Amino acid sequence: MDLEAALLGFGLPPQPSIWAVPGAVISTDSDVSIFCRTPPGVTRVHLYYDEPYGKWFDHTPEGAQEVFEFCQQDMTHISAGIYYCEYTKGGQWSQTNDKLQMVVTGVYKEKPSLTVDTGPQGFSERNVTLLCHTPHSFEIFILCRGGNASLPQNCSHQSHSAFLISPVSPGNRRTYRCFGSYKSNSYLWSLSSDPLELSIPESPCVPFEQELFRIFFRCQFSHGSSSNHFFVS
């Protein structure tokens, strides 16, 4: 028995789902489309915006429509927060646990920088520490994996600026960005740092020199020779 049939057995309408395109992390003044998926035959759909003002948007279905698009233009600090969908069918409103956390970046104009800690504790064979430097005293530091940081589930939040990346597989490439925020509204982020691409070499290496976002490693090979390779840019 699927979830929809189980819910109907208890007299509860199936829960709608929600997602955002191009993603749930949006830069200031950008556009985003929020989608709600419902069962067929609903008579009305609401997109609710919980924080901080508690507003909603209406959509009237056309025929057997199941997916509804709500276009949000020029996202600003007042657009960030929690969104969720509800619908009515047969005179009964649905419930929802599926909520979308919309983040707006660039609200704070300070731009962090992201570097690799090449100190004795910052780099080991499989562990790397990334440092998010900010010119402002942010209370929350966010590290996102991926080129565009569009999904909150790809981001880690913490109260200090050093992020331990573990484990890192040799030969694997990853791209990271970091942001700063405050506890008063964690959906508002700073500008993004420049992307940092992290690549761990196949052979055992130790940090040799750091220059801006470039990390050089001195690799010791079995025959005793050494050479410098460019692995992170």
PDB file of C-alpha atoms in Angstrom:
ATOM      1  CA  MET A   1       0.000   0.000   0.000  1.00  0.00           C
ATOM      2  CA  ASP A   2       1.443   3.371  -0.983  1.00  0.00           C
ATOM      3  CA  LEU A   3       1.401   6.503   1.185  1.00  0.00           C
ATOM      4  CA  GLU A   4      -1.531   8.090  -0.651  1.00  0.00           C
ATOM      5  CA  ALA A   5      -3.702   5.002  -0.155  1.00  0.00           C
ATOM      6  CA  ALA A   6      -2.680   4.800   3.504  1.00  0.00           C
ATOM      7  CA  LEU A   7      -3.582   8.423   4.126  1.00  0.00           C
ATOM      8  CA  LEU A   8      -6.903   8.053   2.391  1.00  0.00           C
ATOM      9  CA  GLY A   9      -7.609   5.051   4.599  1.00  0.00           C
ATOM     10  CA  PHE A  10      -7.310   7.331   7.610  1.00  0.00           C
ATOM     11  CA  GLY A  11      -9.469   9.998   5.952  1.00  0.00           C
ATOM     12  CA  LEU A  12      -6.477  12.300   5.372  1.00  0.00           C
ATOM     13  CA  PRO A  13      -5.709  13.895   1.990  1.00  0.00           C
ATOM     14  CA  PRO A  14      -2.232  13.021   0.642  1.00  0.00           C
ATOM     15  CA  GLN A  15       0.414  15.602   1.392  1.00  0.00           C
ATOM     16  CA  PRO A  16       1.538  17.842  -1.478  1.00  0.00           C
ATOM     17  CA  SER A  17       5.218  18.131  -2.403  1.00  0.00           C
ATOM     18  CA  ILE A  18       7.179  21.307  -3.082  1.00  0.00           C
ATOM     19  CA  TRP A  19      10.428  22.232  -4.848  1.00  0.00           C
ATOM     20  CA  ALA A  20      12.111  25.260  -6.418  1.00  0.00           C
ATOM     21  CA  VAL A  21      13.804  25.882  -9.788  1.00  0.00           C
ATOM     22  CA  PRO A  22      16.645  26.729 -10.258  1.00  0.00           C
ATOM     23  CA  GLY A  23      17.048  25.925  -6.556  1.00  0.00           C
ATOM     24  CA  ALA A  24      16.288  26.950  -3.000  1.00  0.00           C
ATOM     25  CA  VAL A  25      19.380  29.149  -2.633  1.00  0.00           C
ATOM     26  CA  ILE A  26      18.806  32.264  -4.740  1.00  0.00           C
ATOM     27  CA  SER A  27      20.852  35.436  -5.133  1.00  0.00           C
ATOM     28  CA  THR A  28      19.266  38.822  -4.455  1.00  0.00           C
ATOM     29  CA  ASP A  29      17.045  40.177  -7.267  1.00  0.00           C
ATOM     30  CA  SER A  30      16.918  36.799  -9.036  1.00  0.00           C
ATOM     31  CA  ASP A  31      13.743  34.976 -10.094  1.00  0.00           C
ATOM     32  CA  VAL A  32      12.641  31.565  -8.854  1.00  0.00           C
ATOM     33  CA  SER A  33       9.741  29.236  -9.660  1.00  0.00           C
ATOM     34  CA  ILE A  34       8.211  27.281  -6.786  1.00  0.00           C
ATOM     35  CA  PHE A  35       6.262  24.147  -7.743  1.00  0.00           C
ATOM     36  CA  CYS A  36       3.553  22.300  -5.830  1.00  0.00           C
ATOM     37  CA  ARG A  37       2.466  18.774  -6.760  1.00  0.00           C
ATOM     38  CA  THR A  38      -0.973  17.558  -5.663  1.00  0.00           C
ATOM     39  CA  PRO A  39      -3.273  14.616  -6.433  1.00  0.00           C
ATOM     40  CA  PRO A  40      -5.628  15.104  -9.408  1.00  0.00           C
ATOM     41  CA  GLY A  41      -9.009  16.666  -8.868  1.00  0.00           C
ATOM     42  CA  VAL A  42      -8.107  19.373  -6.348  1.00  0.00           C
ATOM     43  CA  THR A  43     -10.179  22.561  -6.414  1.00  0.00           C
ATOM     44  CA  ARG A  44      -7.704  25.089  -4.992  1.00  0.00           C
ATOM     45  CA  VAL A  45      -3.985  25.303  -4.206  1.00  0.00           C
ATOM     46  CA  HIS A  46      -2.235  27.639  -1.777  1.00  0.00           C
ATOM     47  CA  LEU A  47       1.467  28.410  -1.578  1.00  0.00           C
ATOM     48  CA  TYR A  48       2.096  29.625   1.971  1.00  0.00           C
ATOM     49  CA  TYR A  49       5.004  31.784   3.020  1.00  0.00           C
ATOM     50  CA  ASP A  50       5.535  31.343   6.747  1.00  0.00           C
ATOM     51  CA  GLU A  51       8.282  33.761   7.643  1.00  0.00           C
ATOM     52  CA  PRO A  52       8.287  36.501   8.565  1.00  0.00           C
ATOM     53  CA  TYR A  53       4.950  37.891   7.363  1.00  0.00           C
ATOM     54  CA  GLY A  54       2.676  34.900   6.809  1.00  0.00           C
ATOM     55  CA  LYS A  55       1.245  35.441   3.315  1.00  0.00           C
ATOM     56  CA  TRP A  56      -0.022  33.054   0.638  1.00  0.00           C
ATOM     57  CA  PHE A  57      -0.574  32.784  -3.104  1.00  0.00           C
ATOM     58  CA  ASP A  58      -3.611  31.167  -4.759  1.00  0.00           C
ATOM     59  CA  HIS A  59      -3.807  28.924  -7.789  1.00  0.00           C
ATOM     60  CA  THR A  60      -6.987  27.541  -9.396  1.00  0.00           C
ATOM     61  CA  PRO A  61      -6.467  24.195 -11.190  1.00  0.00           C
ATOM     62  CA  GLU A  62      -7.217  23.740 -14.878  1.00  0.00           C
ATOM     63  CA  GLY A  63      -8.681  20.325 -15.623  1.00  0.00           C
ATOM     64  CA  ALA A  64      -6.731  17.439 -14.094  1.00  0.00           C
ATOM     65  CA  GLN A  65      -3.711  19.625 -13.334  1.00  0.00           C
ATOM     66  CA  GLU A  66      -1.366  18.168 -10.702  1.00  0.00           C
ATOM     67  CA  VAL A  67       1.684  20.465 -10.833  1.00  0.00           C
ATOM     68  CA  PHE A  68       1.324  24.182 -10.091  1.00  0.00           C
ATOM     69  CA  GLU A  69       3.953  26.834 -10.689  1.00  0.00           C
ATOM     70  CA  PHE A  70       4.274  29.987  -8.587  1.00  0.00           C
ATOM     71  CA  CYS A  71       6.717  32.501 -10.071  1.00  0.00           C
ATOM     72  CA  GLN A  72       8.544  34.685  -7.572  1.00  0.00           C
ATOM     73  CA  GLN A  73      10.392  37.574  -9.183  1.00  0.00           C
ATOM     74  CA  ASP A  74      13.176  39.786  -7.822  1.00  0.00           C
ATOM     75  CA  MET A  75      13.812  37.826  -4.633  1.00  0.00           C
ATOM     76  CA  THR A  76      14.849  40.064  -1.712  1.00  0.00           C
ATOM     77  CA  HIS A  77      15.426  39.723   2.015  1.00  0.00           C
ATOM     78  CA  ILE A  78      11.665  39.732   2.637  1.00  0.00           C
ATOM     79  CA  SER A  79      11.251  36.727   0.301  1.00  0.00           C
ATOM     80  CA  ALA A  80      13.492  34.377   2.301  1.00  0.00           C
ATOM     81  CA  GLY A  81      11.982  31.863   4.704  1.00  0.00           C
ATOM     82  CA  ILE A  82       9.809  28.749   4.794  1.00  0.00           C
ATOM     83  CA  TYR A  83       7.322  27.910   2.019  1.00  0.00           C
ATOM     84  CA  TYR A  84       4.823  25.060   1.854  1.00  0.00           C
ATOM     85  CA  CYS A  85       1.824  23.971  -0.200  1.00  0.00           C
ATOM     86  CA  GLU A  86      -1.747  23.106   0.763  1.00  0.00           C
ATOM     87  CA  TYR A  87      -4.760  22.209  -1.354  1.00  0.00           C
ATOM     88  CA  THR A  88      -8.444  21.547  -0.939  1.00  0.00           C
ATOM     89  CA  LYS A  89     -10.262  18.526  -2.351  1.00  0.00           C
ATOM     90  CA  GLY A  90     -13.771  17.488  -1.476  1.00  0.00           C
ATOM     91  CA  GLY A  91     -14.076  20.390   0.927  1.00  0.00           C
ATOM     92  CA  GLN A  92     -11.103  19.230   3.024  1.00  0.00           C
ATOM     93  CA  TRP A  93      -7.738  20.979   3.260  1.00  0.00           C
ATOM     94  CA  SER A  94      -4.579  18.907   3.137  1.00  0.00           C
ATOM     95  CA  GLN A  95      -1.827  18.931   5.740  1.00  0.00           C
ATOM     96  CA  THR A  96       1.867  19.154   4.934  1.00  0.00           C
ATOM     97  CA  ASN A  97       5.214  18.286   6.430  1.00  0.00           C
ATOM     98  CA  ASP A  98       7.105  18.977   3.206  1.00  0.00           C
ATOM     99  CA  LYS A  99       8.515  22.478   3.593  1.00  0.00           C
ATOM    100  CA  LEU A 100      10.888  24.450   1.412  1.00  0.00           C
ATOM    101  CA  GLN A 101      13.566  26.614   3.011  1.00  0.00           C
ATOM    102  CA  MET A 102      14.254  29.501   0.630  1.00  0.00           C
ATOM    103  CA  VAL A 103      17.596  31.237   1.138  1.00  0.00           C
ATOM    104  CA  VAL A 104      18.502  34.609  -0.383  1.00  0.00           C
ATOM    105  CA  THR A 105      22.216  35.332  -0.815  1.00  0.00           C
ATOM    106  CA  GLY A 106      23.940  38.679  -1.285  1.00  0.00           C
ATOM    107  CA  VAL A 107      21.804  40.373   1.386  1.00  0.00           C
ATOM    108  CA  TYR A 108      25.016  41.163   3.261  1.00  0.00           C
ATOM    109  CA  LYS A 109      27.544  42.652   0.867  1.00  0.00           C
ATOM    110  CA  GLU A 110      30.643  41.355   2.632  1.00  0.00           C
ATOM    111  CA  LYS A 111      32.318  38.714   0.480  1.00  0.00           C
ATOM    112  CA  PRO A 112      34.038  35.824   2.309  1.00  0.00           C
ATOM    113  CA  SER A 113      37.159  34.087   1.064  1.00  0.00           C
ATOM    114  CA  LEU A 114      37.615  30.320   1.179  1.00  0.00           C
ATOM    115  CA  THR A 115      41.063  28.787   1.615  1.00  0.00           C
ATOM    116  CA  VAL A 116      42.661  25.514   2.610  1.00  0.00           C
ATOM    117  CA  ASP A 117      44.357  25.333   6.011  1.00  0.00           C
ATOM    118  CA  THR A 118      47.864  24.100   5.200  1.00  0.00           C
ATOM    119  CA  GLY A 119      49.025  24.078   8.824  1.00  0.00           C
ATOM    120  CA  PRO A 120      50.044  20.889  10.643  1.00  0.00           C
ATOM    121  CA  GLN A 121      46.454  20.164  11.690  1.00  0.00           C
ATOM    122  CA  GLY A 122      44.820  21.390   8.494  1.00  0.00           C
ATOM    123  CA  PHE A 123      45.806  18.678   6.046  1.00  0.00           C
ATOM    124  CA  SER A 124      46.281  14.934   6.307  1.00  0.00           C
ATOM    125  CA  GLU A 125      46.148  12.080   3.821  1.00  0.00           C
ATOM    126  CA  ARG A 126      42.355  12.020   3.776  1.00  0.00           C
ATOM    127  CA  ASN A 127      41.204  15.049   5.862  1.00  0.00           C
ATOM    128  CA  VAL A 128      41.230  18.671   4.736  1.00  0.00           C
ATOM    129  CA  THR A 129      40.217  21.775   6.700  1.00  0.00           C
ATOM    130  CA  LEU A 130      38.660  24.654   4.749  1.00  0.00           C
ATOM    131  CA  LEU A 131      38.670  28.146   6.287  1.00  0.00           C
ATOM    132  CA  CYS A 132      35.914  30.676   5.559  1.00  0.00           C
ATOM    133  CA  HIS A 133      37.388  34.126   6.154  1.00  0.00           C
ATOM    134  CA  THR A 134      34.939  37.030   6.446  1.00  0.00           C
ATOM    135  CA  PRO A 135      35.553  40.772   6.981  1.00  0.00           C
ATOM    136  CA  HIS A 136      32.491  40.889   9.230  1.00  0.00           C
ATOM    137  CA  SER A 137      31.618  39.184  12.520  1.00  0.00           C
ATOM    138  CA  PHE A 138      29.075  36.682  11.243  1.00  0.00           C
ATOM    139  CA  GLU A 139      27.461  34.309  13.735  1.00  0.00           C
ATOM    140  CA  ILE A 140      26.907  31.477  11.241  1.00  0.00           C
ATOM    141  CA  PHE A 141      29.264  30.145   8.592  1.00  0.00           C
ATOM    142  CA  ILE A 142      27.903  28.097   5.694  1.00  0.00           C
ATOM    143  CA  LEU A 143      29.930  25.810   3.458  1.00  0.00           C
ATOM    144  CA  CYS A 144      28.221  24.535   0.298  1.00  0.00           C
ATOM    145  CA  ARG A 145      29.410  21.752  -1.937  1.00  0.00           C
ATOM    146  CA  GLY A 146      28.788  22.133  -5.653  1.00  0.00           C
ATOM    147  CA  GLY A 147      29.335  24.808  -8.251  1.00  0.00           C
ATOM    148  CA  ASN A 148      26.200  26.862  -7.713  1.00  0.00           C
ATOM    149  CA  ALA A 149      25.212  25.985  -4.105  1.00  0.00           C
ATOM    150  CA  SER A 150      21.545  25.844  -5.117  1.00  0.00           C
ATOM    151  CA  LEU A 151      20.442  23.126  -2.677  1.00  0.00           C
ATOM    152  CA  PRO A 152      20.426  23.718   1.099  1.00  0.00           C
ATOM    153  CA  GLN A 153      20.977  19.998   1.727  1.00  0.00           C
ATOM    154  CA  ASN A 154      24.403  20.408   0.097  1.00  0.00           C
ATOM    155  CA  CYS A 155      25.371  23.027   2.701  1.00  0.00           C
ATOM    156  CA  SER A 156      26.742  22.740   6.239  1.00  0.00           C
ATOM    157  CA  HIS A 157      26.070  25.364   8.937  1.00  0.00           C
ATOM    158  CA  GLN A 158      28.174  25.978  12.022  1.00  0.00           C
ATOM    159  CA  SER A 159      29.241  28.729  14.427  1.00  0.00           C
ATOM    160  CA  HIS A 160      32.956  28.666  13.579  1.00  0.00           C
ATOM    161  CA  SER A 161      34.769  29.205  10.303  1.00  0.00           C
ATOM    162  CA  ALA A 162      36.854  26.009  10.053  1.00  0.00           C
ATOM    163  CA  PHE A 163      35.213  23.127   8.166  1.00  0.00           C
ATOM    164  CA  LEU A 164      36.703  19.649   8.307  1.00  0.00           C
ATOM    165  CA  ILE A 165      36.205  17.842   5.018  1.00  0.00           C
ATOM    166  CA  SER A 166      36.425  14.111   5.605  1.00  0.00           C
ATOM    167  CA  PRO A 167      37.008  11.763   4.010  1.00  0.00           C
ATOM    168  CA  VAL A 168      38.481  13.030   0.743  1.00  0.00           C
ATOM    169  CA  SER A 169      39.190  10.306  -1.797  1.00  0.00           C
ATOM    170  CA  PRO A 170      42.396  10.556  -3.827  1.00  0.00           C
ATOM    171  CA  GLY A 171      41.734  11.709  -7.367  1.00  0.00           C
ATOM    172  CA  ASN A 172      38.319  13.111  -6.432  1.00  0.00           C
ATOM    173  CA  ARG A 173      37.398  16.707  -7.347  1.00  0.00           C
ATOM    174  CA  ARG A 174      34.966  18.809  -5.305  1.00  0.00           C
ATOM    175  CA  THR A 175      33.949  22.473  -5.531  1.00  0.00           C
ATOM    176  CA  TYR A 176      33.038  24.521  -2.460  1.00  0.00           C
ATOM    177  CA  ARG A 177      31.737  27.994  -1.624  1.00  0.00           C
ATOM    178  CA  CYS A 178      31.154  29.647   1.730  1.00  0.00           C
ATOM    179  CA  PHE A 179      28.795  32.301   3.085  1.00  0.00           C
ATOM    180  CA  GLY A 180      28.144  34.180   6.327  1.00  0.00           C
ATOM    181  CA  SER A 181      24.847  34.738   8.146  1.00  0.00           C
ATOM    182  CA  TYR A 182      23.254  35.610  11.488  1.00  0.00           C
ATOM    183  CA  LYS A 183      21.174  33.629  13.989  1.00  0.00           C
ATOM    184  CA  SER A 184      18.377  36.220  13.846  1.00  0.00           C
ATOM    185  CA  ASN A 185      17.549  35.104  10.286  1.00  0.00           C
ATOM    186  CA  SER A 186      19.565  32.191   8.961  1.00  0.00           C
ATOM    187  CA  TYR A 187      17.790  32.392   5.574  1.00  0.00           C
ATOM    188  CA  LEU A 188      19.679  35.591   4.720  1.00  0.00           C
ATOM    189  CA  TRP A 189      23.248  34.993   3.567  1.00  0.00           C
ATOM    190  CA  SER A 190      26.180  37.115   2.489  1.00  0.00           C
ATOM    191  CA  LEU A 191      27.696  37.206  -0.957  1.00  0.00           C
ATOM    192  CA  SER A 192      29.316  33.961  -2.002  1.00  0.00           C
ATOM    193  CA  SER A 193      33.035  33.401  -1.795  1.00  0.00           C
ATOM    194  CA  ASP A 194      34.804  32.566  -5.001  1.00  0.00           C
ATOM    195  CA  PRO A 195      34.526  28.827  -5.734  1.00  0.00           C
ATOM    196  CA  LEU A 196      37.344  26.635  -4.465  1.00  0.00           C
ATOM    197  CA  GLU A 197      37.995  23.409  -6.346  1.00  0.00           C
ATOM    198  CA  LEU A 198      39.592  20.770  -4.172  1.00  0.00           C
ATOM    199  CA  SER A 199      41.437  17.858  -5.717  1.00  0.00           C
ATOM    200  CA  ILE A 200      43.424  15.321  -3.723  1.00  0.00           C
ATOM    201  CA  PRO A 201      46.323  13.672  -5.606  1.00  0.00           C
ATOM    202  CA  GLU A 202      46.543   9.936  -6.081  1.00  0.00           C
ATOM    203  CA  SER A 203      49.929   9.659  -4.329  1.00  0.00           C
ATOM    204  CA  PRO A 204      50.627  10.614  -0.691  1.00  0.00           C
ATOM    205  CA  CYS A 205      51.395  14.322  -0.586  1.00  0.00           C
ATOM    206  CA  VAL A 206      51.941  17.100   1.929  1.00  0.00           C
ATOM    207  CA  PRO A 207      51.192  20.815   1.483  1.00  0.00           C
ATOM    208  CA  PHE A 208      54.077  22.755   0.020  1.00  0.00           C
ATOM    209  CA  GLU A 209      52.948  26.279  -0.775  1.00  0.00           C
ATOM    210  CA  GLN A 210      49.698  28.266  -0.781  1.00  0.00           C
ATOM    211  CA  GLU A 211      49.206  31.251  -3.034  1.00  0.00           C
ATOM    212  CA  LEU A 212      45.739  32.817  -3.175  1.00  0.00           C
ATOM    213  CA  PHE A 213      43.420  29.886  -4.047  1.00  0.00           C
ATOM    214  CA  ARG A 214      46.202  27.654  -5.378  1.00  0.00           C
ATOM    215  CA  ILE A 215      47.568  24.838  -3.271  1.00  0.00           C
ATOM    216  CA  PHE A 216      50.767  23.095  -4.310  1.00  0.00           C
ATOM    217  CA  PHE A 217      51.781  19.720  -2.909  1.00  0.00           C
ATOM    218  CA  ARG A 218      55.189  18.100  -2.656  1.00  0.00           C
ATOM    219  CA  CYS A 219      54.665  14.434  -3.491  1.00  0.00           C
ATOM    220  CA  GLN A 220      57.135  11.842  -2.275  1.00  0.00           C
ATOM    221  CA  PHE A 221      57.401   8.849  -4.584  1.00  0.00           C
ATOM    222  CA  SER A 222      58.793   5.424  -3.778  1.00  0.00           C
ATOM    223  CA  HIS A 223      62.061   6.065  -5.657  1.00  0.00           C
ATOM    224  CA  GLY A 224      62.829   9.058  -3.417  1.00  0.00           C
ATOM    225  CA  SER A 225      62.390  11.897  -5.919  1.00  0.00           C
ATOM    226  CA  SER A 226      59.916  14.744  -5.438  1.00  0.00           C
ATOM    227  CA  SER A 227      58.023  17.088  -7.725  1.00  0.00           C
ATOM    228  CA  ASN A 228      55.467  19.877  -7.330  1.00  0.00           C
ATOM    229  CA  HIS A 229      51.962  19.455  -8.725  1.00  0.00           C
ATOM    230  CA  PHE A 230      49.007  21.817  -9.004  1.00  0.00           C
ATOM    231  CA  PHE A 231      45.961  20.138  -7.494  1.00  0.00           C
ATOM    232  CA  VAL A 232      43.651  22.852  -6.112  1.00  0.00           C
ATOM    233  CA  SER A 233      42.591  26.012  -7.858  1.00  0.00           C
TER     234      SER A 233
END
